Amino acid sequence: MRIFFFYLGLCIMVFASENEIPDKYPQKHFNLSPKQQKILQESMQQVDAEKQKEQKKSIIKGSTALENKQSRHQKAKQDTAQSMDVENPYVGLTEQTTEAQEKKAQISFKKQWIYGTAVITTTFLDGSIKRSYGVLLRDGMFVTSANMVYDKNVYARSSYAMMQDDSSLPFICVAKLSIKALDLQKGLAILETLNYTDMYCNERPKSFYHDRIYSSHWVDVFKHPTQSNPAVVYAPYITPLNSFATEKNILQENLKQVAQKESNDFEGYKYAYGKGFYTHDGKLLGIVGASNDNVPKLIRVKEISDFLCELKERKILKNPYLQEACAPSNVEELK
């Protein structure tokens, strides 16, 4: 007990002595010149300003490295949005329209054929430009509507394909194309890959990205669907984010009539030429095609496969896989 009171008294003496320190040892005051006082005042103001900035900063759980990483990530997202001009892709739309677009986006990437879809941009010698859909075939070929790569007596100068895969959202330029075959009566055009490109359509060597798309996402036009007019068909459309998404169409009419419906997929065109229609299990039913009169029509997948076999017989196409696909026995099975 004595020990307790001894330490208690000692603590009281210490605290009392600390309070007497300023009186016994007053701080020294230096005589500063007006210039020195001004510098000191400015320094103190700067310190106060820095403290206020620190207090205003949002507290992020974790280390400083995490905070810096999140800041860089946020800045990168803002820069990307600014460069794509898609900070708010639904600006100007009503709330109902926005909700409908977001619901569509939820089923955007559930169909693998979406990655075999391309936007084909063709420029002509007279300076005109046409845009259409295209479908990636095996060996780097594309099928699209004939009227989109031919314009009366004006020949195409160049065509470029823009695509996407499951590793990136917006579609980018992947290849420069050239016309391999054209049939105005059928309304079909077959394009082949002339050169690979970077995302800005500058020519470059083939990359892993190209190989991934070309080897994994081509559409087999020799696998015909069992139903020519199923109750539900799927087709691509272009979102405000410059990416492909899947739209679901419940057929209340013939598929030919659906193909002839007006669309706003491409500005300046009433119809979505080259657009493909697919079954639930991903088989191509046909595409929207047209000859030089621009009247849209549904070109069935069998017409596309027959056209490829015809080109093979005429030795325009010499792709090895066509030897087996176009064999008489296989052709009979597809009929």
mmCIF file of C-alpha atoms in Angstrom:
data_model
loop_
_atom_site.group_PDB
_atom_site.id
_atom_site.type_symbol
_atom_site.label_atom_id
_atom_site.label_comp_id
_atom_site.label_asym_id
_atom_site.label_seq_id
_atom_site.Cartn_x
_atom_site.Cartn_y
_atom_site.Cartn_z
ATOM 1 C CA MET A 1 0.000 0.000 0.000
ATOM 2 C CA ARG A 2 2.863 2.353 0.818
ATOM 3 C CA ILE A 3 4.383 1.633 -2.564
ATOM 4 C CA PHE A 4 1.094 2.642 -4.276
ATOM 5 C CA PHE A 5 0.949 6.010 -2.487
ATOM 6 C CA PHE A 6 4.633 6.554 -3.275
ATOM 7 C CA TYR A 7 4.112 6.187 -7.036
ATOM 8 C CA LEU A 8 0.903 8.259 -6.912
ATOM 9 C CA GLY A 9 2.746 11.125 -5.273
ATOM 10 C CA LEU A 10 5.555 10.840 -7.777
ATOM 11 C CA CYS A 11 3.128 11.142 -10.726
ATOM 12 C CA ILE A 12 1.528 14.263 -9.191
ATOM 13 C CA MET A 13 4.923 15.881 -8.836
ATOM 14 C CA VAL A 14 5.837 15.142 -12.462
ATOM 15 C CA PHE A 15 2.612 16.599 -13.891
ATOM 16 C CA ALA A 16 2.907 19.662 -11.679
ATOM 17 C CA SER A 17 6.483 20.226 -12.753
ATOM 18 C CA GLU A 18 5.489 19.985 -16.457
ATOM 19 C CA ASN A 19 2.966 22.789 -15.996
ATOM 20 C CA GLU A 20 5.663 24.975 -14.416
ATOM 21 C CA ILE A 21 8.158 24.462 -17.280
ATOM 22 C CA PRO A 22 6.873 27.326 -19.497
ATOM 23 C CA ASP A 23 7.111 29.692 -16.519
ATOM 24 C CA LYS A 24 10.587 28.660 -15.476
ATOM 25 C CA TYR A 25 11.933 28.315 -18.998
ATOM 26 C CA PRO A 26 10.160 30.795 -21.241
ATOM 27 C CA GLN A 27 10.623 30.483 -25.012
ATOM 28 C CA LYS A 28 13.183 32.785 -26.583
ATOM 29 C CA HIS A 29 11.860 35.476 -28.902
ATOM 30 C CA PHE A 30 13.962 36.536 -31.854
ATOM 31 C CA ASN A 31 13.783 39.958 -33.386
ATOM 32 C CA LEU A 32 12.912 39.406 -37.080
ATOM 33 C CA SER A 33 13.166 41.942 -39.812
ATOM 34 C CA PRO A 34 9.976 42.860 -41.733
ATOM 35 C CA LYS A 35 11.230 40.815 -44.704
ATOM 36 C CA GLN A 36 11.866 37.744 -42.521
ATOM 37 C CA GLN A 37 8.443 38.105 -40.878
ATOM 38 C CA LYS A 38 6.798 38.187 -44.323
ATOM 39 C CA ILE A 39 8.623 35.005 -45.414
ATOM 40 C CA LEU A 40 7.648 33.233 -42.174
ATOM 41 C CA GLN A 41 4.006 34.262 -42.578
ATOM 42 C CA GLU A 42 3.890 33.002 -46.181
ATOM 43 C CA SER A 43 5.428 29.667 -45.118
ATOM 44 C CA MET A 44 2.826 29.182 -42.397
ATOM 45 C CA GLN A 45 0.020 29.981 -44.834
ATOM 46 C CA GLN A 46 1.383 27.410 -47.275
ATOM 47 C CA VAL A 47 1.536 24.765 -44.531
ATOM 48 C CA ASP A 48 -2.088 25.507 -43.535
ATOM 49 C CA ALA A 49 -3.196 25.221 -47.155
ATOM 50 C CA GLU A 50 -1.501 21.824 -47.518
ATOM 51 C CA LYS A 51 -3.222 20.588 -44.371
ATOM 52 C CA GLN A 52 -6.617 21.651 -45.707
ATOM 53 C CA LYS A 53 -5.967 19.771 -48.962
ATOM 54 C CA GLU A 54 -5.089 16.620 -47.026
ATOM 55 C CA GLN A 55 -8.305 16.871 -45.018
ATOM 56 C CA LYS A 56 -10.413 17.218 -48.171
ATOM 57 C CA LYS A 57 -8.952 14.062 -49.743
ATOM 58 C CA SER A 58 -11.247 11.024 -49.678
ATOM 59 C CA ILE A 59 -10.007 8.255 -47.446
ATOM 60 C CA ILE A 60 -9.353 4.991 -49.313
ATOM 61 C CA LYS A 61 -8.858 1.830 -47.309
ATOM 62 C CA GLY A 62 -5.544 0.228 -47.985
ATOM 63 C CA SER A 63 -2.127 1.476 -48.892
ATOM 64 C CA THR A 64 -1.043 4.600 -50.747
ATOM 65 C CA ALA A 65 -0.148 2.375 -53.700
ATOM 66 C CA LEU A 66 -3.760 1.232 -53.923
ATOM 67 C CA GLU A 67 -4.963 4.831 -53.847
ATOM 68 C CA ASN A 68 -2.569 5.803 -56.635
ATOM 69 C CA LYS A 69 -3.558 2.728 -58.669
ATOM 70 C CA GLN A 70 -7.251 3.560 -58.376
ATOM 71 C CA SER A 71 -6.578 7.170 -59.350
ATOM 72 C CA ARG A 72 -4.622 6.073 -62.424
ATOM 73 C CA HIS A 73 -7.324 3.557 -63.325
ATOM 74 C CA GLN A 74 -10.051 6.198 -63.017
ATOM 75 C CA LYS A 75 -8.035 8.632 -65.141
ATOM 76 C CA ALA A 76 -7.451 5.944 -67.783
ATOM 77 C CA LYS A 77 -11.195 5.239 -67.932
ATOM 78 C CA GLN A 78 -11.913 8.927 -68.348
ATOM 79 C CA ASP A 79 -9.281 9.270 -71.093
ATOM 80 C CA THR A 80 -10.680 6.233 -72.905
ATOM 81 C CA ALA A 81 -14.217 7.558 -72.664
ATOM 82 C CA GLN A 82 -13.107 10.939 -73.994
ATOM 83 C CA SER A 83 -11.186 9.406 -76.889
ATOM 84 C CA MET A 84 -14.188 7.247 -77.824
ATOM 85 C CA ASP A 85 -16.616 10.097 -77.150
ATOM 86 C CA VAL A 86 -18.821 7.727 -75.150
ATOM 87 C CA GLU A 87 -18.816 9.229 -71.646
ATOM 88 C CA ASN A 88 -22.594 8.841 -71.632
ATOM 89 C CA PRO A 89 -23.742 6.783 -74.623
ATOM 90 C CA TYR A 90 -27.388 7.205 -73.671
ATOM 91 C CA VAL A 91 -27.354 10.994 -73.395
ATOM 92 C CA GLY A 92 -30.515 12.514 -74.844
ATOM 93 C CA LEU A 93 -32.485 9.261 -74.576
ATOM 94 C CA THR A 94 -35.563 8.831 -72.418
ATOM 95 C CA GLU A 95 -35.408 6.711 -69.281
ATOM 96 C CA GLN A 96 -37.446 3.929 -70.912
ATOM 97 C CA THR A 97 -35.165 3.865 -73.969
ATOM 98 C CA THR A 98 -32.080 3.769 -71.749
ATOM 99 C CA GLU A 99 -33.459 0.809 -69.777
ATOM 100 C CA ALA A 100 -34.273 -1.024 -73.004
ATOM 101 C CA GLN A 101 -30.726 -0.487 -74.311
ATOM 102 C CA GLU A 102 -29.204 -1.729 -71.058
ATOM 103 C CA LYS A 103 -31.392 -4.862 -71.111
ATOM 104 C CA LYS A 104 -30.256 -5.595 -74.655
ATOM 105 C CA ALA A 105 -26.649 -5.221 -73.569
ATOM 106 C CA GLN A 106 -27.133 -8.002 -71.000
ATOM 107 C CA ILE A 107 -27.427 -10.581 -73.784
ATOM 108 C CA SER A 108 -24.743 -8.956 -75.932
ATOM 109 C CA PHE A 109 -22.124 -11.660 -75.667
ATOM 110 C CA LYS A 110 -24.021 -14.909 -75.162
ATOM 111 C CA LYS A 111 -23.803 -15.846 -78.850
ATOM 112 C CA GLN A 112 -20.407 -16.819 -80.228
ATOM 113 C CA TRP A 113 -21.316 -15.867 -83.805
ATOM 114 C CA ILE A 114 -21.299 -12.229 -82.708
ATOM 115 C CA TYR A 115 -17.496 -12.412 -82.907
ATOM 116 C CA GLY A 116 -17.749 -13.587 -86.516
ATOM 117 C CA THR A 117 -19.644 -10.418 -87.430
ATOM 118 C CA ALA A 118 -17.873 -7.516 -89.116
ATOM 119 C CA VAL A 119 -18.581 -3.966 -90.175
ATOM 120 C CA ILE A 120 -17.204 -3.570 -93.697
ATOM 121 C CA THR A 121 -16.368 -0.062 -94.884
ATOM 122 C CA THR A 122 -15.725 0.317 -98.615
ATOM 123 C CA THR A 123 -14.428 3.433 -100.338
ATOM 124 C CA PHE A 124 -14.857 3.949 -104.079
ATOM 125 C CA LEU A 125 -12.815 5.725 -106.731
ATOM 126 C CA ASP A 126 -15.303 8.602 -106.850
ATOM 127 C CA GLY A 127 -14.851 9.231 -103.098
ATOM 128 C CA SER A 128 -18.124 7.673 -101.941
ATOM 129 C CA ILE A 129 -18.235 5.351 -98.923
ATOM 130 C CA LYS A 130 -20.505 2.419 -98.115
ATOM 131 C CA ARG A 131 -20.873 0.519 -94.846
ATOM 132 C CA SER A 132 -22.444 -2.890 -94.324
ATOM 133 C CA TYR A 133 -22.307 -5.996 -92.192
ATOM 134 C CA GLY A 134 -20.182 -8.959 -93.162
ATOM 135 C CA VAL A 135 -19.871 -12.547 -91.959
ATOM 136 C CA LEU A 136 -16.452 -14.092 -91.402
ATOM 137 C CA LEU A 137 -15.996 -17.385 -93.233
ATOM 138 C CA ARG A 138 -13.225 -19.923 -93.024
ATOM 139 C CA ASP A 139 -9.704 -19.012 -94.234
ATOM 140 C CA GLY A 140 -10.190 -15.291 -93.720
ATOM 141 C CA MET A 141 -12.982 -14.764 -96.264
ATOM 142 C CA PHE A 142 -16.060 -12.607 -95.734
ATOM 143 C CA VAL A 143 -19.483 -12.700 -97.320
ATOM 144 C CA THR A 144 -21.582 -9.563 -97.687
ATOM 145 C CA SER A 145 -24.138 -7.945 -99.961
ATOM 146 C CA ALA A 146 -22.959 -7.311 -103.522
ATOM 147 C CA ASN A 147 -24.347 -3.771 -103.711
ATOM 148 C CA MET A 148 -22.087 -2.689 -100.839
ATOM 149 C CA VAL A 149 -18.833 -3.330 -102.709
ATOM 150 C CA TYR A 150 -20.024 -2.438 -106.215
ATOM 151 C CA ASP A 151 -21.701 0.727 -107.472
ATOM 152 C CA LYS A 152 -22.679 0.587 -111.145
ATOM 153 C CA ASN A 153 -19.481 1.304 -113.071
ATOM 154 C CA VAL A 154 -17.538 2.668 -110.081
ATOM 155 C CA TYR A 155 -15.042 0.193 -108.669
ATOM 156 C CA ALA A 156 -14.116 -0.155 -105.041
ATOM 157 C CA ARG A 157 -10.796 1.325 -104.001
ATOM 158 C CA SER A 158 -10.441 -0.474 -100.669
ATOM 159 C CA SER A 159 -12.464 -2.308 -98.034
ATOM 160 C CA TYR A 160 -11.730 -2.677 -94.324
ATOM 161 C CA ALA A 161 -13.245 -5.023 -91.753
ATOM 162 C CA MET A 162 -13.864 -4.000 -88.154
ATOM 163 C CA MET A 163 -14.506 -6.733 -85.608
ATOM 164 C CA GLN A 164 -14.370 -7.568 -81.919
ATOM 165 C CA ASP A 165 -13.702 -10.634 -79.821
ATOM 166 C CA ASP A 166 -14.423 -11.579 -76.228
ATOM 167 C CA SER A 167 -11.281 -9.782 -75.005
ATOM 168 C CA SER A 168 -12.389 -6.293 -76.061
ATOM 169 C CA LEU A 169 -15.672 -4.415 -76.121
ATOM 170 C CA PRO A 170 -15.508 -1.911 -79.001
ATOM 171 C CA PHE A 171 -14.847 -3.310 -82.464
ATOM 172 C CA ILE A 172 -11.596 -2.278 -84.114
ATOM 173 C CA CYS A 173 -10.090 -2.472 -87.569
ATOM 174 C CA VAL A 174 -8.572 -5.918 -88.213
ATOM 175 C CA ALA A 175 -7.998 -6.342 -91.959
ATOM 176 C CA LYS A 176 -7.882 -4.784 -95.385
ATOM 177 C CA LEU A 177 -10.032 -6.746 -97.835
ATOM 178 C CA SER A 178 -10.245 -7.200 -101.574
ATOM 179 C CA ILE A 179 -13.051 -8.532 -103.772
ATOM 180 C CA LYS A 180 -12.577 -12.178 -104.648
ATOM 181 C CA ALA A 181 -15.927 -12.823 -106.342
ATOM 182 C CA LEU A 182 -19.071 -10.853 -107.109
ATOM 183 C CA ASP A 183 -22.449 -11.990 -108.406
ATOM 184 C CA LEU A 184 -24.980 -9.206 -108.909
ATOM 185 C CA GLN A 185 -27.787 -11.599 -109.772
ATOM 186 C CA LYS A 186 -27.341 -13.537 -106.545
ATOM 187 C CA GLY A 187 -26.595 -10.344 -104.613
ATOM 188 C CA LEU A 188 -23.502 -11.900 -103.051
ATOM 189 C CA ALA A 189 -19.908 -10.760 -102.692
ATOM 190 C CA ILE A 190 -16.986 -12.779 -101.353
ATOM 191 C CA LEU A 191 -14.073 -10.771 -99.944
ATOM 192 C CA GLU A 192 -10.675 -12.101 -98.963
ATOM 193 C CA THR A 193 -8.131 -10.774 -96.490
ATOM 194 C CA LEU A 194 -5.454 -8.810 -98.324
ATOM 195 C CA ASN A 195 -3.505 -7.494 -95.318
ATOM 196 C CA TYR A 196 -3.876 -7.458 -91.562
ATOM 197 C CA THR A 197 -4.146 -4.090 -89.847
ATOM 198 C CA ASP A 198 -3.850 -2.470 -86.452
ATOM 199 C CA MET A 199 -6.842 -0.875 -84.766
ATOM 200 C CA TYR A 200 -6.388 2.271 -86.887
ATOM 201 C CA CYS A 201 -6.415 0.330 -90.189
ATOM 202 C CA ASN A 202 -2.656 0.662 -90.726
ATOM 203 C CA GLU A 203 -1.149 -2.467 -92.267
ATOM 204 C CA ARG A 204 0.838 -4.705 -89.933
ATOM 205 C CA PRO A 205 1.930 -8.365 -89.629
ATOM 206 C CA LYS A 206 -0.540 -10.938 -88.373
ATOM 207 C CA SER A 207 -0.816 -10.929 -84.593
ATOM 208 C CA PHE A 208 -2.229 -13.219 -81.932
ATOM 209 C CA TYR A 209 -5.387 -11.092 -81.944
ATOM 210 C CA HIS A 210 -5.937 -11.740 -85.664
ATOM 211 C CA ASP A 211 -5.202 -15.425 -85.311
ATOM 212 C CA ARG A 212 -7.652 -15.692 -82.420
ATOM 213 C CA ILE A 213 -10.523 -14.180 -84.411
ATOM 214 C CA TYR A 214 -9.791 -15.921 -87.704
ATOM 215 C CA SER A 215 -9.291 -19.380 -86.201
ATOM 216 C CA SER A 216 -12.034 -19.353 -83.560
ATOM 217 C CA HIS A 217 -14.935 -17.201 -84.733
ATOM 218 C CA TRP A 218 -15.557 -18.011 -88.399
ATOM 219 C CA VAL A 219 -19.108 -19.062 -89.276
ATOM 220 C CA ASP A 220 -19.674 -22.444 -90.922
ATOM 221 C CA VAL A 221 -22.068 -21.902 -93.851
ATOM 222 C CA PHE A 222 -22.025 -25.635 -94.640
ATOM 223 C CA LYS A 223 -23.940 -26.470 -91.440
ATOM 224 C CA HIS A 224 -27.484 -25.706 -92.436
ATOM 225 C CA PRO A 225 -30.280 -25.284 -89.855
ATOM 226 C CA THR A 226 -33.016 -27.882 -89.705
ATOM 227 C CA GLN A 227 -35.752 -25.207 -89.692
ATOM 228 C CA SER A 228 -35.830 -22.541 -92.366
ATOM 229 C CA ASN A 229 -38.264 -20.317 -90.422
ATOM 230 C CA PRO A 230 -37.845 -20.888 -86.673
ATOM 231 C CA ALA A 231 -40.029 -19.077 -84.157
ATOM 232 C CA VAL A 232 -37.103 -17.041 -82.802
ATOM 233 C CA VAL A 233 -34.095 -15.685 -84.703
ATOM 234 C CA TYR A 234 -31.090 -13.690 -83.546
ATOM 235 C CA ALA A 235 -29.193 -10.920 -85.311
ATOM 236 C CA PRO A 236 -26.441 -8.411 -84.517
ATOM 237 C CA TYR A 237 -26.890 -4.722 -83.983
ATOM 238 C CA ILE A 238 -24.453 -1.907 -83.168
ATOM 239 C CA THR A 239 -24.619 -0.347 -79.696
ATOM 240 C CA PRO A 240 -23.854 3.289 -78.862
ATOM 241 C CA LEU A 241 -20.504 1.993 -77.534
ATOM 242 C CA ASN A 242 -19.431 0.914 -81.034
ATOM 243 C CA SER A 243 -19.693 -2.761 -80.205
ATOM 244 C CA PHE A 244 -21.887 -5.612 -81.386
ATOM 245 C CA ALA A 245 -24.824 -6.890 -79.393
ATOM 246 C CA THR A 246 -27.484 -9.524 -79.984
ATOM 247 C CA GLU A 247 -31.111 -8.732 -80.710
ATOM 248 C CA LYS A 248 -33.825 -11.341 -80.377
ATOM 249 C CA ASN A 249 -36.612 -11.407 -82.950
ATOM 250 C CA ILE A 250 -39.796 -13.379 -82.353
ATOM 251 C CA LEU A 251 -41.066 -14.123 -85.815
ATOM 252 C CA GLN A 252 -44.677 -13.227 -86.371
ATOM 253 C CA GLU A 253 -44.090 -13.216 -90.092
ATOM 254 C CA ASN A 254 -41.826 -14.751 -92.713
ATOM 255 C CA LEU A 255 -38.072 -14.282 -92.268
ATOM 256 C CA LYS A 256 -37.915 -12.740 -95.743
ATOM 257 C CA GLN A 257 -40.156 -9.926 -94.538
ATOM 258 C CA VAL A 258 -37.923 -9.354 -91.489
ATOM 259 C CA ALA A 259 -34.915 -8.993 -93.791
ATOM 260 C CA GLN A 260 -36.751 -6.343 -95.787
ATOM 261 C CA LYS A 261 -37.611 -4.214 -92.758
ATOM 262 C CA GLU A 262 -36.071 -0.764 -92.575
ATOM 263 C CA SER A 263 -33.225 -0.313 -90.122
ATOM 264 C CA ASN A 264 -31.062 2.483 -88.759
ATOM 265 C CA ASP A 265 -27.972 0.336 -88.212
ATOM 266 C CA PHE A 266 -25.962 2.485 -90.624
ATOM 267 C CA GLU A 267 -26.591 6.173 -91.118
ATOM 268 C CA GLY A 268 -27.829 6.946 -94.597
ATOM 269 C CA TYR A 269 -29.119 3.427 -95.311
ATOM 270 C CA LYS A 270 -32.646 2.150 -94.921
ATOM 271 C CA TYR A 271 -31.573 -1.481 -94.739
ATOM 272 C CA ALA A 272 -28.890 -3.408 -92.874
ATOM 273 C CA TYR A 273 -27.170 -5.020 -95.865
ATOM 274 C CA GLY A 274 -25.005 -8.007 -94.995
ATOM 275 C CA LYS A 275 -26.692 -8.585 -91.620
ATOM 276 C CA GLY A 276 -26.907 -12.244 -90.653
ATOM 277 C CA PHE A 277 -29.812 -14.048 -88.995
ATOM 278 C CA TYR A 278 -29.094 -17.020 -86.721
ATOM 279 C CA THR A 279 -30.881 -19.813 -84.903
ATOM 280 C CA HIS A 280 -30.751 -20.354 -81.153
ATOM 281 C CA ASP A 281 -27.895 -22.843 -81.546
ATOM 282 C CA GLY A 282 -25.847 -20.407 -83.641
ATOM 283 C CA LYS A 283 -26.452 -21.664 -87.180
ATOM 284 C CA LEU A 284 -26.659 -19.063 -89.921
ATOM 285 C CA LEU A 285 -30.060 -18.828 -91.608
ATOM 286 C CA GLY A 286 -29.097 -16.212 -94.194
ATOM 287 C CA ILE A 287 -28.026 -12.607 -94.750
ATOM 288 C CA VAL A 288 -29.620 -9.447 -96.115
ATOM 289 C CA GLY A 289 -28.367 -9.026 -99.676
ATOM 290 C CA ALA A 290 -29.108 -6.961 -102.751
ATOM 291 C CA SER A 291 -27.931 -6.535 -106.299
ATOM 292 C CA ASN A 292 -27.293 -3.184 -107.927
ATOM 293 C CA ASP A 293 -30.942 -2.124 -107.548
ATOM 294 C CA ASN A 294 -30.499 -1.995 -103.733
ATOM 295 C CA VAL A 295 -33.751 -3.906 -103.164
ATOM 296 C CA PRO A 296 -33.131 -6.008 -100.029
ATOM 297 C CA LYS A 297 -33.775 -9.721 -99.999
ATOM 298 C CA LEU A 298 -32.982 -12.689 -97.790
ATOM 299 C CA ILE A 299 -30.156 -14.817 -99.173
ATOM 300 C CA ARG A 300 -30.386 -18.232 -97.562
ATOM 301 C CA VAL A 301 -27.286 -19.926 -96.171
ATOM 302 C CA LYS A 302 -27.615 -22.703 -98.782
ATOM 303 C CA GLU A 303 -27.271 -20.097 -101.532
ATOM 304 C CA ILE A 304 -24.034 -18.928 -99.897
ATOM 305 C CA SER A 305 -22.579 -22.432 -99.644
ATOM 306 C CA ASP A 306 -23.659 -23.211 -103.222
ATOM 307 C CA PHE A 307 -21.956 -20.012 -104.384
ATOM 308 C CA LEU A 308 -18.703 -21.040 -102.673
ATOM 309 C CA CYS A 309 -18.858 -24.457 -104.328
ATOM 310 C CA GLU A 310 -19.534 -22.817 -107.677
ATOM 311 C CA LEU A 311 -16.451 -20.636 -107.239
ATOM 312 C CA LYS A 312 -14.469 -23.718 -106.315
ATOM 313 C CA GLU A 313 -15.600 -25.495 -109.495
ATOM 314 C CA ARG A 314 -14.612 -22.473 -111.558
ATOM 315 C CA LYS A 315 -11.217 -22.556 -109.773
ATOM 316 C CA ILE A 316 -11.682 -19.063 -108.420
ATOM 317 C CA LEU A 317 -11.466 -20.463 -104.901
ATOM 318 C CA LYS A 318 -8.835 -23.110 -104.184
ATOM 319 C CA ASN A 319 -9.260 -23.468 -100.441
ATOM 320 C CA PRO A 320 -8.529 -27.082 -99.406
ATOM 321 C CA TYR A 321 -11.547 -27.379 -97.072
ATOM 322 C CA LEU A 322 -13.890 -26.747 -100.024
ATOM 323 C CA GLN A 323 -12.734 -29.987 -101.637
ATOM 324 C CA GLU A 324 -14.459 -31.959 -98.896
ATOM 325 C CA ALA A 325 -17.301 -29.521 -98.154
ATOM 326 C CA CYS A 326 -18.326 -29.373 -101.803
ATOM 327 C CA ALA A 327 -17.985 -33.096 -102.454
ATOM 328 C CA PRO A 328 -21.129 -34.551 -104.144
ATOM 329 C CA SER A 329 -21.981 -36.681 -101.108
ATOM 330 C CA ASN A 330 -21.827 -33.708 -98.743
ATOM 331 C CA VAL A 331 -23.753 -31.447 -101.084
ATOM 332 C CA GLU A 332 -26.553 -34.012 -101.281
ATOM 333 C CA GLU A 333 -26.712 -34.166 -97.462
ATOM 334 C CA LEU A 334 -27.090 -30.364 -97.245
ATOM 335 C CA LYS A 335 -30.056 -30.259 -99.607
#
